[in-house]
Tab-separated table of C-alpha atoms and ligand atoms in Angstrom:
chain	number	residue	atom	x	y	z
X	1	UNK	CA	-40.472	-4.746	-0.423
X	2	UNK	CA	-42.404	-1.362	-2.079
X	3	UNK	CA	-41.657	-0.194	-5.543
X	4	UNK	CA	-39.748	-2.863	-7.166
X	5	UNK	CA	-37.207	-1.380	-4.174
X	6	UNK	CA	-35.312	-2.791	-1.249
X	7	UNK	CA	-35.485	-1.076	1.980
X	8	UNK	CA	-32.127	-2.995	3.980
X	9	UNK	CA	-30.666	-2.109	6.827
X	10	UNK	CA	-27.245	-2.641	7.965
X	11	UNK	CA	-24.395	-3.570	10.650
X	12	UNK	CA	-21.127	-2.639	11.360
X	13	UNK	CA	-18.488	-4.644	13.963
X	14	UNK	CA	-15.951	-6.279	12.966
X	15	UNK	CA	-12.741	-3.933	14.092
X	16	UNK	CA	-13.507	-1.057	16.210
X	17	UNK	CA	-16.155	0.998	14.602
X	18	UNK	CA	-19.581	0.008	15.598
X	19	UNK	CA	-21.865	0.989	12.678
X	20	UNK	CA	-25.270	0.818	11.482
X	21	UNK	CA	-27.535	2.089	8.291
X	22	UNK	CA	-30.381	2.410	6.143
X	23	UNK	CA	-30.434	2.008	2.057
X	24	UNK	CA	-33.022	1.399	-0.194
X	25	UNK	CA	-31.936	-0.214	-3.424
X	26	UNK	CA	-33.293	-0.954	-6.456
X	27	UNK	CA	-31.666	-2.674	-10.004
X	28	UNK	CA	-33.733	0.727	-11.624
X	29	UNK	CA	-32.068	3.368	-10.109
X	30	UNK	CA	-29.282	4.686	-8.183
X	31	UNK	CA	-29.258	3.736	-4.259
X	32	UNK	CA	-30.195	5.998	-2.357
X	33	UNK	CA	-27.862	5.981	1.779
X	34	UNK	CA	-30.379	7.628	3.934
X	35	UNK	CA	-28.566	7.028	7.209
X	36	UNK	CA	-25.065	5.605	7.787
X	37	UNK	CA	-24.828	6.073	11.444
X	38	UNK	CA	-20.345	5.312	12.364
X	39	UNK	CA	-19.194	4.851	16.589
X	40	UNK	CA	-16.036	4.616	16.774
X	41	UNK	CA	-13.825	3.020	19.626
X	42	UNK	CA	-10.364	4.888	19.259
X	43	UNK	CA	-10.564	6.563	22.241
X	44	UNK	CA	-11.273	3.081	24.120
X	45	UNK	CA	-7.900	1.505	22.967
X	46	UNK	CA	-5.711	4.962	22.837
X	47	UNK	CA	-3.701	3.980	25.412
X	48	UNK	CA	-2.875	0.341	24.841
X	49	UNK	CA	-0.973	1.106	21.125
X	50	UNK	CA	-4.082	-0.991	19.085
X	51	UNK	CA	-7.747	-2.392	18.819
X	52	UNK	CA	-7.763	-4.569	22.565
X	53	UNK	CA	-10.501	-7.807	21.225
X	54	UNK	CA	-12.451	-7.895	24.498
X	55	UNK	CA	-12.972	-3.979	24.976
X	56	UNK	CA	-13.916	-3.708	21.270
X	57	UNK	CA	-16.334	-6.504	21.402
X	58	UNK	CA	-18.108	-5.247	25.279
X	59	UNK	CA	-18.595	-1.601	23.270
X	60	UNK	CA	-19.736	-2.993	20.210
X	61	UNK	CA	-23.007	-5.067	22.485
X	62	UNK	CA	-23.328	-1.792	23.747
X	63	UNK	CA	-23.406	0.461	20.689
X	64	UNK	CA	-24.914	-1.389	18.566
X	65	UNK	CA	-28.725	-0.908	19.326
X	66	UNK	CA	-28.198	2.298	19.749
X	67	UNK	CA	-26.864	2.948	16.137
X	68	UNK	CA	-29.691	0.674	14.923
X	69	UNK	CA	-31.776	3.235	16.577
X	70	UNK	CA	-30.108	6.037	14.677
X	71	UNK	CA	-29.951	4.613	11.070
X	72	UNK	CA	-33.296	3.819	11.612
X	73	UNK	CA	-34.045	7.633	12.896
X	74	UNK	CA	-32.075	9.193	10.299
X	75	UNK	CA	-33.667	7.043	7.368
X	76	UNK	CA	-37.296	8.421	9.167
X	77	UNK	CA	-38.667	4.983	8.578
X	78	UNK	CA	-39.779	1.933	11.331
X	79	UNK	CA	-38.422	-1.659	11.353
X	80	UNK	CA	-41.673	-3.144	9.812
X	81	UNK	CA	-41.018	-1.198	6.520
X	82	UNK	CA	-37.470	-3.028	6.795
X	83	UNK	CA	-36.898	-5.337	4.034
X	84	UNK	CA	-33.556	-6.819	4.698
X	85	UNK	CA	-30.828	-6.989	7.484
X	86	UNK	CA	-27.566	-6.731	6.184
X	87	UNK	CA	-24.639	-8.132	9.284
X	88	UNK	CA	-20.982	-8.210	8.715
X	89	UNK	CA	-20.214	-12.361	9.432
X	90	UNK	CA	-16.781	-12.035	9.180
X	91	UNK	CA	-13.746	-11.603	8.514
X	92	UNK	CA	-12.920	-9.646	12.319
X	93	UNK	CA	-12.198	-9.377	15.706
X	94	UNK	CA	-13.932	-12.714	16.640
X	95	UNK	CA	-16.176	-10.677	19.475
X	96	UNK	CA	-16.992	-8.246	17.387
X	97	UNK	CA	-17.997	-10.112	14.894
X	98	UNK	CA	-20.282	-12.736	17.285
X	99	UNK	CA	-22.301	-8.651	18.673
X	100	UNK	CA	-22.759	-8.079	15.561
X	101	UNK	CA	-24.277	-11.190	13.965
X	102	UNK	CA	-26.363	-12.271	17.513
X	103	UNK	CA	-27.504	-8.804	17.765
X	104	UNK	CA	-29.143	-8.695	13.616
X	105	UNK	CA	-30.235	-12.113	14.590
X	106	UNK	CA	-32.316	-11.201	17.212
X	107	UNK	CA	-33.250	-7.687	15.330
X	108	UNK	CA	-35.009	-10.633	12.077
X	109	UNK	CA	-36.449	-12.503	14.207
X	110	UNK	CA	-37.581	-10.732	16.484
X	111	UNK	CA	-39.135	-8.012	13.366
X	112	UNK	CA	-39.998	-11.424	10.963
X	113	UNK	CA	-37.108	-10.302	8.152
X	114	UNK	CA	-34.399	-11.924	6.236
X	115	UNK	CA	-30.680	-11.958	7.404
X	116	UNK	CA	-28.022	-12.154	4.706
X	117	UNK	CA	-24.778	-12.525	6.719
X	118	UNK	CA	-21.703	-10.389	4.814
X	119	UNK	CA	-18.087	-10.805	3.843
X	120	UNK	CA	-16.508	-7.366	5.448
X	121	UNK	CA	-13.862	-7.439	2.656
X	122	UNK	CA	-16.643	-7.565	0.129
X	123	UNK	CA	-19.001	-4.651	1.849
X	124	UNK	CA	-15.763	-2.550	0.828
X	125	UNK	CA	-14.829	-4.629	-2.614
X	126	UNK	CA	-18.707	-3.946	-3.844
X	127	UNK	CA	-18.880	-0.669	-2.316
X	128	UNK	CA	-17.925	1.354	-5.733
X	129	UNK	CA	-20.926	0.261	-7.080
X	130	UNK	CA	-23.130	1.622	-4.207
X	131	UNK	CA	-21.450	4.876	-4.336
X	132	UNK	CA	-20.684	5.116	-8.506
X	133	UNK	CA	-22.722	2.399	-9.985
X	134	UNK	CA	-18.813	0.858	-11.387
X	135	UNK	CA	-19.979	-1.645	-13.549
X	136	UNK	CA	-18.647	-5.513	-13.241
X	137	UNK	CA	-15.572	-6.744	-13.640
X	138	UNK	CA	-12.596	-3.719	-11.755
X	139	UNK	CA	-9.999	-3.662	-10.173
X	140	UNK	CA	-9.352	-2.539	-6.862
X	141	UNK	CA	-7.104	-2.237	-4.821
X	142	UNK	CA	-8.384	-2.391	-0.781
X	143	UNK	CA	-5.516	-0.286	1.559
X	144	UNK	CA	-6.562	0.989	5.024
X	145	UNK	CA	-5.239	0.078	8.727
X	146	UNK	CA	-7.160	-3.486	7.993
X	147	UNK	CA	-6.271	-4.266	5.040
X	148	UNK	CA	-4.174	-4.735	2.143
X	149	UNK	CA	-5.380	-6.253	-1.452
X	150	UNK	CA	-5.312	-6.310	-4.959
X	151	UNK	CA	-9.039	-7.986	-6.524
X	152	UNK	CA	-10.608	-8.436	-9.608
X	153	UNK	CA	-14.297	-7.882	-8.836
X	154	UNK	CA	-16.049	-9.914	-11.397
X	155	UNK	CA	-19.396	-10.595	-9.660
X	156	UNK	CA	-21.589	-10.374	-5.987
X	157	UNK	CA	-19.645	-13.098	-4.785
X	158	UNK	CA	-16.571	-13.173	-7.966
X	159	UNK	CA	-13.372	-12.575	-7.261
X	160	UNK	CA	-9.922	-12.833	-7.859
X	161	UNK	CA	-7.277	-11.901	-4.640
X	162	UNK	CA	-4.079	-10.429	-7.543
X	163	UNK	CA	-2.565	-10.324	-3.925
X	164	UNK	CA	-1.509	-8.905	-0.645
X	165	UNK	CA	0.463	-7.720	2.098
X	166	UNK	CA	2.359	-10.625	3.929
X	167	UNK	CA	2.161	-9.233	7.059
X	168	UNK	CA	1.608	-4.737	8.433
X	169	UNK	CA	-1.080	-3.159	6.173
X	170	UNK	CA	-0.143	0.283	5.067
X	171	UNK	CA	-2.240	2.034	6.930
X	172	UNK	CA	-0.172	0.688	9.957
X	173	UNK	CA	2.750	1.769	8.814
X	174	UNK	CA	1.890	4.605	8.367
X	175	UNK	CA	0.428	4.779	12.531
X	176	UNK	CA	4.203	3.519	13.420
X	177	UNK	CA	5.719	5.378	11.483
X	178	UNK	CA	4.385	8.652	13.232
X	179	UNK	CA	3.732	7.567	16.369
X	180	UNK	CA	8.024	7.315	16.236
X	181	UNK	CA	8.423	10.093	15.030
X	182	UNK	CA	5.769	11.937	17.716
X	183	UNK	CA	3.029	13.191	15.393
X	184	UNK	CA	-0.174	12.526	16.318
X	185	UNK	CA	-2.600	9.728	15.828
X	186	UNK	CA	-4.351	8.257	13.288
X	187	UNK	CA	-0.493	8.763	11.972
X	188	UNK	CA	-1.684	8.690	8.201
X	189	UNK	CA	-2.921	12.269	7.799
X	190	UNK	CA	0.139	12.900	10.315
X	191	UNK	CA	2.046	11.689	8.070
X	192	UNK	CA	0.508	13.579	4.599
X	193	UNK	CA	0.819	16.875	6.109
X	194	UNK	CA	3.954	16.749	7.589
X	195	UNK	CA	5.622	15.786	4.376
X	196	UNK	CA	4.473	18.299	2.196
X	197	UNK	CA	7.273	20.549	3.802
X	198	UNK	CA	10.090	17.817	3.767
X	199	UNK	CA	12.221	16.328	1.082
X	200	UNK	CA	11.554	13.041	-0.478
X	201	UNK	CA	14.821	12.224	-1.891
X	202	UNK	CA	16.855	13.037	1.794
X	203	UNK	CA	16.397	9.153	3.098
X	204	UNK	CA	17.221	6.207	1.750
X	205	UNK	CA	14.200	3.764	2.750
X	206	UNK	CA	13.460	0.228	1.203
X	207	UNK	CA	10.864	-0.377	-1.102
X	208	UNK	CA	10.328	-4.660	0.247
X	209	UNK	CA	9.268	-7.198	-2.017
X	210	UNK	CA	10.373	-4.677	-5.363
X	211	UNK	CA	12.160	-7.375	-6.014
X	212	UNK	CA	9.669	-10.241	-6.003
X	213	UNK	CA	7.898	-11.064	-9.097
X	214	UNK	CA	3.834	-10.239	-8.235
X	215	UNK	CA	1.678	-8.422	-6.248
X	216	UNK	CA	2.081	-9.035	-2.793
X	217	UNK	CA	3.670	-6.020	-0.577
X	218	UNK	CA	5.126	-6.191	2.888
X	219	UNK	CA	5.074	-2.928	5.246
X	220	UNK	CA	6.862	-3.923	8.102
X	221	UNK	CA	10.165	-3.961	7.713
X	222	UNK	CA	9.528	-0.030	6.159
X	223	UNK	CA	8.835	1.177	9.587
X	224	UNK	CA	12.164	-0.159	11.546
X	225	UNK	CA	14.069	1.229	8.324
X	226	UNK	CA	12.646	4.632	9.516
X	227	UNK	CA	13.381	3.745	13.419
X	228	UNK	CA	17.458	3.634	12.589
X	229	UNK	CA	17.186	6.419	10.505
X	230	UNK	CA	15.583	8.566	13.997
X	231	UNK	CA	17.847	6.647	16.216
X	232	UNK	CA	20.749	7.584	13.734
X	233	UNK	CA	19.511	11.688	13.480
X	234	UNK	CA	19.056	11.822	17.384
X	235	UNK	CA	22.554	10.730	18.109
X	236	UNK	CA	24.467	12.154	15.949
X	237	UNK	CA	22.432	15.796	16.769
X	238	UNK	CA	20.978	15.019	19.570
X	239	UNK	CA	17.371	15.331	18.391
X	240	UNK	CA	15.019	15.782	15.957
X	241	UNK	CA	14.585	18.648	14.631
X	242	UNK	CA	11.121	19.358	12.473
X	243	UNK	CA	13.131	19.594	8.959
X	244	UNK	CA	14.231	16.680	9.753
X	245	UNK	CA	10.505	14.991	11.523
X	246	UNK	CA	9.187	16.935	7.560
X	247	UNK	CA	11.919	14.735	5.786
X	248	UNK	CA	11.066	11.024	7.291
X	249	UNK	CA	8.125	11.345	6.659
X	250	UNK	CA	8.093	12.627	3.215
X	251	UNK	CA	10.705	9.748	2.461
X	252	UNK	CA	8.593	6.938	3.532
X	253	UNK	CA	5.040	8.588	1.900
X	254	UNK	CA	7.448	8.576	-1.425
X	255	UNK	CA	8.557	4.905	-0.387
X	256	UNK	CA	5.008	3.382	0.568
X	257	UNK	CA	3.992	5.212	-2.840
X	258	UNK	CA	6.397	3.804	-5.042
X	259	UNK	CA	5.600	0.103	-3.686
X	260	UNK	CA	2.073	1.088	-3.879
X	261	UNK	CA	2.061	2.186	-7.423
X	262	UNK	CA	4.346	-0.429	-8.901
X	263	UNK	CA	2.326	-2.988	-7.535
X	264	UNK	CA	-0.565	-1.153	-9.326
X	265	UNK	CA	1.023	-0.913	-12.279
X	266	UNK	CA	1.708	-4.979	-12.248
X	267	UNK	CA	-2.262	-5.467	-10.899
X	268	UNK	CA	-2.979	-4.315	-14.585
X	269	UNK	CA	-1.008	-6.116	-16.535
X	270	UNK	CA	-2.380	-9.549	-14.492
X	271	UNK	CA	-5.728	-8.287	-14.802
X	272	UNK	CA	-5.129	-8.210	-18.867
X	273	UNK	CA	-3.729	-11.555	-18.604
X	274	UNK	CA	-6.910	-13.221	-17.473
X	275	UNK	CA	-10.194	-10.721	-18.956
X	276	UNK	CA	-10.525	-8.817	-21.930
X	277	UNK	CA	-12.125	-5.801	-21.212
X	278	UNK	CA	-10.943	-2.226	-20.361
X	279	UNK	CA	-11.389	-2.156	-16.412
X	280	UNK	CA	-12.530	0.741	-13.819
X	281	UNK	CA	-9.984	0.776	-11.355
X	282	UNK	CA	-10.674	1.743	-7.975
X	283	UNK	CA	-9.200	2.817	-5.038
X	284	UNK	CA	-10.621	2.565	-0.983
X	285	UNK	CA	-9.452	3.072	2.652
X	286	UNK	CA	-8.065	5.325	5.057
X	287	UNK	CA	-5.277	5.140	2.590
X	288	UNK	CA	-6.693	6.769	-0.541
X	289	UNK	CA	-6.821	9.836	1.445
X	290	UNK	CA	-3.540	10.098	0.973
X	291	UNK	CA	-3.145	13.095	-1.528
X	292	UNK	CA	0.888	11.835	-2.878
X	293	UNK	CA	-0.475	7.723	-3.512
X	294	UNK	CA	-3.459	8.542	-4.628
X	295	UNK	CA	-2.042	11.447	-7.131
X	296	UNK	CA	0.243	9.133	-8.842
X	297	UNK	CA	-2.717	5.848	-9.005
X	298	UNK	CA	-4.490	8.740	-10.535
X	299	UNK	CA	-1.883	9.706	-13.542
X	300	UNK	CA	-1.117	5.643	-13.871
X	301	UNK	CA	-4.157	5.129	-14.239
X	302	UNK	CA	-4.199	8.088	-17.066
X	303	UNK	CA	-1.089	6.026	-18.752
X	304	UNK	CA	-2.894	2.973	-19.422
X	305	UNK	CA	-6.269	5.181	-20.047
X	306	UNK	CA	-7.492	3.774	-17.390
X	307	UNK	CA	-11.098	5.492	-15.745
X	308	UNK	CA	-9.856	6.647	-11.426
X	309	UNK	CA	-12.702	6.371	-9.482
X	310	UNK	CA	-12.428	6.730	-5.784
X	311	UNK	CA	-15.347	6.320	-3.138
X	312	UNK	CA	-16.515	8.634	-0.554
X	313	UNK	CA	-14.343	8.487	2.277
X	314	UNK	CA	-16.836	7.793	4.886
X	315	UNK	CA	-17.937	4.883	2.327
X	316	UNK	CA	-13.842	4.108	2.023
X	317	UNK	CA	-13.727	3.411	5.824
X	318	UNK	CA	-15.592	0.458	8.024
X	319	UNK	CA	-19.444	1.797	7.906
X	320	UNK	CA	-22.592	-0.034	8.024
X	321	UNK	CA	-23.662	0.991	4.301
X	322	UNK	CA	-21.495	-1.108	2.204
X	323	UNK	CA	-22.680	-3.995	4.051
X	324	UNK	CA	-26.280	-3.351	3.405
X	325	UNK	CA	-24.996	-2.752	0.049
X	326	UNK	CA	-23.538	-6.092	-0.532
X	327	UNK	CA	-27.119	-7.536	1.445
X	328	UNK	CA	-29.578	-6.588	-0.971
X	329	UNK	CA	-27.352	-7.537	-3.839
X	330	UNK	CA	-26.179	-10.800	-2.726
X	331	UNK	CA	-30.613	-11.425	-1.951
X	332	UNK	CA	-30.982	-10.208	-5.497
X	333	UNK	CA	-29.344	-12.484	-6.985
X	334	UNK	CA	-30.536	-15.453	-5.190
X	335	UNK	CA	-26.884	-16.172	-3.579
X	336	UNK	CA	-28.182	-16.387	0.002
X	337	UNK	CA	-26.126	-18.629	2.174
X	338	UNK	CA	-26.818	-19.991	5.092
X	339	UNK	CA	-23.527	-20.967	6.076
X	340	UNK	CA	-21.917	-17.212	5.722
X	341	UNK	CA	-24.348	-16.338	9.200
X	342	UNK	CA	-21.462	-17.933	11.422
X	343	UNK	CA	-19.075	-15.360	12.193
X	344	UNK	CA	-15.595	-15.942	11.268
X	345	UNK	CA	-12.092	-14.660	12.304
X	346	UNK	CA	-10.776	-15.619	9.041
X	347	UNK	CA	-12.381	-15.445	5.968
X	348	UNK	CA	-10.644	-15.140	2.741
X	349	UNK	CA	-12.393	-13.559	-0.575
X	350	UNK	CA	-11.021	-15.570	-3.022
X	351	UNK	CA	-11.006	-18.993	-1.833
X	352	UNK	CA	-8.930	-20.444	-4.486
X	353	UNK	CA	-5.859	-18.709	-3.059
X	354	UNK	CA	-3.761	-20.067	-0.702
X	355	UNK	CA	-4.147	-17.114	3.017
X	356	UNK	CA	-2.186	-14.387	3.175
X	357	UNK	CA	-0.422	-14.925	6.177
X	358	UNK	CA	0.053	-11.682	8.185
X	359	UNK	CA	-1.668	-10.906	11.611
X	360	UNK	CA	-2.202	-6.869	12.107
X	361	UNK	CA	-2.722	-4.611	15.068
X	362	UNK	CA	-6.792	-4.957	14.042
X	363	UNK	CA	-6.908	-8.107	13.648
X	364	UNK	CA	-6.346	-11.822	11.286
X	365	UNK	CA	-6.050	-10.762	7.581
X	366	UNK	CA	-8.289	-12.713	4.742
G	401	KG4	O1	-10.375	2.637	6.423
G	401	KG4	P1	-9.827	3.014	8.253
G	401	KG4	O2	-10.262	4.046	8.309
G	401	KG4	O3	-10.088	2.096	8.810
G	401	KG4	C1	-9.891	0.483	8.855
G	401	KG4	O4	-8.002	0.287	9.478
G	401	KG4	O5	-10.227	-0.205	9.535
G	401	KG4	O6	-8.271	3.042	7.832
G	401	KG4	C2	-7.476	4.179	8.487
G	401	KG4	C3	-6.594	4.007	8.457
G	401	KG4	C4	-5.055	4.317	9.770
G	401	KG4	O7	-4.096	3.969	9.475
G	401	KG4	C5	-5.156	5.821	9.090
G	401	KG4	O8	-3.433	6.307	9.671
G	401	KG4	C6	-5.348	5.800	7.261
G	401	KG4	O9	-6.019	5.217	7.255
G	401	KG4	N1	-4.735	7.133	6.930
G	401	KG4	C7	-4.529	7.592	5.444
G	401	KG4	C8	-4.501	8.701	5.111
G	401	KG4	N2	-5.633	8.932	5.800
G	401	KG4	C9	-6.108	8.161	6.354
G	401	KG4	N3	-3.248	7.414	5.815
G	401	KG4	C10	-2.469	8.075	4.935
G	401	KG4	N4	-2.243	8.711	3.471
G	401	KG4	C11	-4.022	9.816	4.426
G	401	KG4	N5	-3.862	11.218	4.537
G	402	ZN	ZN1	-12.231	-2.697	6.428
């Protein structure tokens, strides 16, 4: 540790991105992200309609060393300069998590560096502190292809889960719906663009679980509803016109954004039942890039006089910078727990809550 600053190397391999990053973290100044290397596996899985765990694990094992080397090079540091190593040790696809933990153990042992096991979701949850130094406590919505939950983030390892999806994550719903409409993958950006030319009121799609109290969500039924609408149009007109695709995409996006906005409104109410301080609301994950969802969440926060934050997209999606940052906070606050170095497929952040049921295309949800 030089100048009261910690030089941290992070490794991430829990799903379909192999990543390594180098950060300089200090309690005094803003975090410096010196490098963040992400090597995606989209091409390897594209023929299978989802992530194939065995292919993912093998690719991680092949790419991890390379990503670490690149991250160190880009940061212009040597492994000897590193003070701490952080690695995702769950939740995720077990083969990938094991690849990461084993690589990190070997690097840490060889270079004689301390090693911290990090919960992948804690990495996402602490990202607003890494990018924008957001103070605890804050209210967070993580929405991606694999995650969907509301969290009150009270401290480095203090999380209250207010609700989450009981089946698909919203990104999965975007991707599957895009496939049904013949739009390119990833489906989120395609639907976002296509929806701009459509009528969001043209088709009545369900708003799942709005009739149920609380912040839990469900997105798997929406794609079935879209399938029904699509098939009906095809039966009636003999095919889909561009205007039909636009209108379905737009109606689908409106349904998802209505659900997310209403559940966020409820999460804000739940937050204030538990804590008096006005929080920042922060949204992360690939789906946070959606123009309609983002704009509506921003408006909702303005209505409640709550500050809105969204970290830059490259740190919202899976990356190793967030893992390095979380490792640094854990280390600096003396919260290192050696039992966290065991690779685990499931690892809920809020141990007091029942696990959310659901197992999406990207693995177990916590
Ligand atoms: O966080 P992320 O990069 O990866 C993981 O899920 O791990 O999120 C990817 C998801 C994909 O499902 C993608 O379709 C979705 O985020 N996404 C979007 C948009 N951009 C990416 N969904 C809706 N609107 C977007 N503009
Ligand atoms: Zn993630």
